[in-house]
Structures are given as structure tokens and as C-alpha cells.
């Protein structure tokens, strides 16, 4: 199973922790294109393989062999297939891990186990984008029920806006963070920075807690909305900080604090942006001016006094 | 596959509005692509053309019945075709157009947006399914996902009819009920065909995007207001 040159003991304590947890787990070496040295590669999969683990173990063995022989090029399908090598239970476990961050409990080491996937980040972002658009629309419907003077429109363009902003955040910010961490890698011999995929996974799974938060924002009580927002932001940012702390603590104090505060700040900006753009509180006398010239005379007195930015569409 | 006539979803609009032109162009392009993908079966005589046209329409109709009464049959998978999904998608997109010639700010999905959501969504789900290790071919999966929009198209028809009555909470409850039932029907139909192609420990991962896809389409149908 494990050839000699794959057994590089970079993180010895954590390897024993992993082995202590699940003695039958087979971890593959995740050597990406740019770092010549891989992460921990401990292939223990000799004896018993239980029924449901059969496929996983075979696949990871095959993947390990594949990586020992050749790295599949990024133009082949199987290269991308290796990023979707997860089961339902693993995805659920990762989601649970992101919902309940604990200080010593590194998300990457304990849940990802050096096998990041793209399924979670991609579909969590998609779900969040659609849930944002749908609940924003629902808020408008409910507001119109209370106050029939509000003009309702399906506001379908918000789906596009939500999708683009969520995906940009969940993929560009990890890219920047990963680049920055690699640039600062310098003195850190003990623990390599996370690969790009692991950073994407961290961010993707941390966005999961926003989904129930957005659904709960349907309740039209302002202080409750801010409370839910603060709770979700706290959980999510705590997860990010606890995961990034082992990597940045080697660095100077200043850089570490600045980096972590920037991460938390960006996350907070995302949450605030979602709240303000998709869940605008509508003042009761807001009537969206109809675009045609044939508008009712009674509306003309109201509409010119409202600045365009307050219109819900 | 012989060339078929223009799809029956052609609207009765007399004025050549841009969306009708878009629709014609898109269906022509799709026809070209599909004809190019098929092995050469070009028919020569008009009689043969008519016979093949009838055969294709019958195949499409048979698949509609398979979707409405989903059983574990392989017909949908073996003889895939993309005519049915195209017809359904165009019909749905046209019915989601609002009556008034309004500006883009007014909010309903444009024709192209519906098209993009349906086809991009289907392609993404298919890619996801294949990346997870499913053993269904690309076009078979597209075919299944497209055909299973049929219940939602029926729901759209019913909603448009119901909206002709006076609006009110009863109106909304009827539409909500119809859309929920058809949404569940779509999911059951597509899962009956797609779930077998995945290993059991990944089935939920492959089915969830299908759920999201039909949920978004149902949302578009439910929030449709005529003006």
C-alpha cells in the first residue's frame, strides 16, 4: 500500500491522532501541482475493510497508486473526479464540523483529513444564492400583504446578483488568502499552509450556517434579524479563525492579528451586504414608480420624492 | 433523425417580437447541433420525411407518458432525444413571459434567463452526477432531466388558467397546492430514472441538486404574475 517515499512524517502528532481515531482510514497524499512536498501520507488500509468502506478504500488506494504513477493532467476528467470523491456521510460530517467550531479542533485536519472536495463548496454556494433570492422575494410578498400599496415584482435579477456575489466571495477570497499564506510561508517549516482546495473548502463549508440564518430572516422582527445575523456570523467566523489559527500563529503577532481581522471583517461585510440588499426594510409609503408614462396622477406626487435607491427593484 | 417541423410551442403572436426571433434562432441552432450529433440518417423523399417525423413525435409522446407514470423502465434512457426537453423548455419560457411589454426592471425572468437556467442547470447536474461516479451518459441524463420538467409545465398551464380568475388568498392556495404536487411529481419521476446510476452511498449527493433545480423552476412558476 505505502511505498517508502510516500511516508513523509511532517506532522507526527497529528498523524498519531488520526490513526488513533480511525485505524482503518486510508489517507492519500494530496500533492498539488505547485508544492513539491505533499502533506501527511499515511496509508493504512491493510486488514479489514468494512462493507460500506470498501468502495472508498478501493478508490483511495487506486487514487494513491495513480498519484504514485502519474499525476492525471488537469485536462482529463479523472483529475476533476478526484475532487468529488466524497460520500453523503462525509459531506454531512463536514457540514456538522463547520457548524460547531471548537478551539482545538482543526476543521482541515479532523474533517477534511487532507481530502478536500469541491462538491460541498459548490453546492452550498448555489443553495445560498438561491435561498437568498427566494427569501428576499418572499419578504417582499409578506410585506405587500401587510401593506398593499407596495408594488410587488418577482425581482428575478436578484438571483443573478446573489449567484455572482456568493461565488466570487467563496472562490476569490480563498485564492487571495492562499496566495498570502504561501507568500508568508518563509519561516514556517513545521506546518505547511493549506492547499488552495482546502482553503476553498474551509470557506465553502463555513458559508453553510448562513443558509438557516437567511431563512430565519423571514421573521419580520428587526432586532431578531440582527440577533440571528450576529449569531451566524459569530459561528462562521469562529470556524474560520480556529482553522486558520494554527497556520498564522507561527507568524508575527501583527500579521496574524491583521490577517484574522481582515478575514472576519470580510465575512461580516458579506453578511451585512446580504441583509441590506436582499432584505431591505420597506418604508410604508414606498410606491415604485411605474416605468410607463401612463401613471396614475396620485402617484406622481409620491414618486419623485423618493430617491431611486430606495426602490425595491 | 430527420428534421422535424417547428415545435408546437410556437406562440400565436402576430408581431415579430424579439423573443420570437430569439426562440426561432435558438431552436434552429439546437436543431443543427442535434442533427450534427446524430449519425447520418438523412431521409430523401417527402414521404420518408413525414414518416420519420411521425415516428419522432410518437417517440416524444411515449416519453411524456413515461414521465407522467414513472416506472422503472429503460425507454427514457435508451432512446434519448432532446426534442422533448426543448419543446418543454421553450413552452415554459414563453408562458413565463408577462403580457405587458415592460422594461427589464420589472422583474420577471426573461426568456433567455429561463432557457439558461434550465439548460445550464441540467448540464451542471449531469456533470455533478458524472463526477460523483455515476454511470449514466451525458445526454441520457440531460434527456431525463428535461423530460421531467413536464409536470411543472402542466403546473404552469394550470396556474395561468387559475390566474384568470380574480386574485385572492384562495387563488394563491390553489396555485401553491398545484405547484407543490407537480414539484413532488417531477422529483419522483427523475429520481426513479437517475438514482439507480449512483452507488448507494452517494445517492443523496446526486439527488440534492435535482431537488434544487426543480425547486428553482417551481419558484419561478409560483411567483409568476401576469402584469
mmCIF file of C-alpha atoms in Angstrom, chain A residues 52 55-56 59 77 80-81 84-89 91 119 122-123 126-127 130 133-134 137-138 145 151-157 159-160 291-292 308 313, chain B residues 98 100-103 105-109 113 117 124-125 127-128 130-133 172 199-206 208-209 212 215-216 219-220 223 225:
data_model
loop_
_atom_site.group_PDB
_atom_site.id
_atom_site.type_symbol
_atom_site.label_atom_id
_atom_site.label_comp_id
_atom_site.label_asym_id
_atom_site.label_seq_id
_atom_site.Cartn_x
_atom_site.Cartn_y
_atom_site.Cartn_z
ATOM 1 C CA UNK A 52 -19.532 0.400 3.136
ATOM 2 C CA UNK A 55 -15.512 1.427 -2.335
ATOM 3 C CA UNK A 56 -13.904 4.308 -0.514
ATOM 4 C CA UNK A 59 -10.879 4.265 -4.681
ATOM 5 C CA UNK A 77 -11.861 14.084 -16.498
ATOM 6 C CA UNK A 80 -11.670 16.585 -11.557
ATOM 7 C CA UNK A 81 -13.289 13.382 -10.461
ATOM 8 C CA UNK A 84 -15.712 14.753 -5.915
ATOM 9 C CA UNK A 85 -14.555 11.656 -4.141
ATOM 10 C CA UNK A 86 -16.862 12.011 -1.166
ATOM 11 C CA UNK A 87 -19.811 10.157 0.271
ATOM 12 C CA UNK A 88 -23.002 11.517 1.714
ATOM 13 C CA UNK A 89 -21.874 10.767 5.233
ATOM 14 C CA UNK A 91 -20.281 15.697 3.408
ATOM 15 C CA UNK A 119 -18.906 19.243 -4.013
ATOM 16 C CA UNK A 122 -20.033 24.474 -4.979
ATOM 17 C CA UNK A 123 -23.471 23.317 -3.909
ATOM 18 C CA UNK A 126 -25.546 27.536 -5.129
ATOM 19 C CA UNK A 127 -28.039 26.818 -2.357
ATOM 20 C CA UNK A 130 -30.986 30.676 -4.477
ATOM 21 C CA UNK A 133 -33.089 35.318 -3.802
ATOM 22 C CA UNK A 134 -36.134 33.292 -2.796
ATOM 23 C CA UNK A 137 -38.630 37.773 -2.716
ATOM 24 C CA UNK A 138 -40.777 36.179 -0.006
ATOM 25 C CA UNK A 145 -49.579 41.512 2.330
ATOM 26 C CA UNK A 151 -45.564 47.216 -5.586
ATOM 27 C CA UNK A 152 -44.577 43.583 -5.938
ATOM 28 C CA UNK A 153 -42.395 42.265 -8.689
ATOM 29 C CA UNK A 154 -40.599 38.919 -8.876
ATOM 30 C CA UNK A 155 -37.178 40.632 -8.974
ATOM 31 C CA UNK A 156 -35.578 37.822 -10.832
ATOM 32 C CA UNK A 157 -32.373 39.723 -11.461
ATOM 33 C CA UNK A 159 -30.814 35.644 -8.470
ATOM 34 C CA UNK A 160 -28.028 36.674 -10.812
ATOM 35 C CA UNK A 291 -41.982 52.882 -15.881
ATOM 36 C CA UNK A 292 -44.696 53.768 -18.370
ATOM 37 C CA UNK A 308 -34.139 55.760 -6.859
ATOM 38 C CA UNK A 313 -36.212 46.603 -7.570
ATOM 39 C CA UNK B 98 -45.571 38.620 -18.969
ATOM 40 C CA UNK B 100 -47.248 43.779 -20.849
ATOM 41 C CA UNK B 101 -44.256 44.979 -22.809
ATOM 42 C CA UNK B 102 -42.463 46.083 -19.705
ATOM 43 C CA UNK B 103 -38.975 47.215 -19.001
ATOM 44 C CA UNK B 105 -36.550 46.415 -14.242
ATOM 45 C CA UNK B 106 -39.929 44.967 -13.599
ATOM 46 C CA UNK B 107 -38.513 41.729 -12.529
ATOM 47 C CA UNK B 108 -39.854 38.631 -14.168
ATOM 48 C CA UNK B 109 -37.443 36.169 -15.711
ATOM 49 C CA UNK B 113 -32.895 33.585 -18.370
ATOM 50 C CA UNK B 117 -31.359 28.229 -16.050
ATOM 51 C CA UNK B 124 -24.405 21.150 -14.176
ATOM 52 C CA UNK B 125 -26.419 18.391 -12.560
ATOM 53 C CA UNK B 127 -21.638 16.915 -14.692
ATOM 54 C CA UNK B 128 -22.051 16.625 -10.959
ATOM 55 C CA UNK B 130 -20.747 12.011 -13.548
ATOM 56 C CA UNK B 131 -18.059 13.498 -11.330
ATOM 57 C CA UNK B 132 -19.510 11.667 -8.363
ATOM 58 C CA UNK B 133 -19.004 8.465 -10.266
ATOM 59 C CA UNK B 172 -52.803 31.602 -4.204
ATOM 60 C CA UNK B 199 -23.617 3.938 -5.842
ATOM 61 C CA UNK B 200 -25.828 3.861 -2.749
ATOM 62 C CA UNK B 201 -23.539 5.894 -0.529
ATOM 63 C CA UNK B 202 -23.688 8.860 -2.892
ATOM 64 C CA UNK B 203 -27.265 8.785 -3.955
ATOM 65 C CA UNK B 204 -28.325 11.712 -1.785
ATOM 66 C CA UNK B 205 -25.427 13.781 -3.088
ATOM 67 C CA UNK B 206 -26.584 13.240 -6.658
ATOM 68 C CA UNK B 208 -29.962 17.007 -3.973
ATOM 69 C CA UNK B 209 -29.033 19.196 -6.984
ATOM 70 C CA UNK B 212 -32.658 22.385 -6.032
ATOM 71 C CA UNK B 215 -37.298 23.965 -6.670
ATOM 72 C CA UNK B 216 -35.998 26.989 -8.552
ATOM 73 C CA UNK B 219 -40.391 29.125 -7.587
ATOM 74 C CA UNK B 220 -40.391 30.868 -10.942
ATOM 75 C CA UNK B 223 -44.179 33.855 -8.367
ATOM 76 C CA UNK B 225 -47.886 37.374 -12.025
#
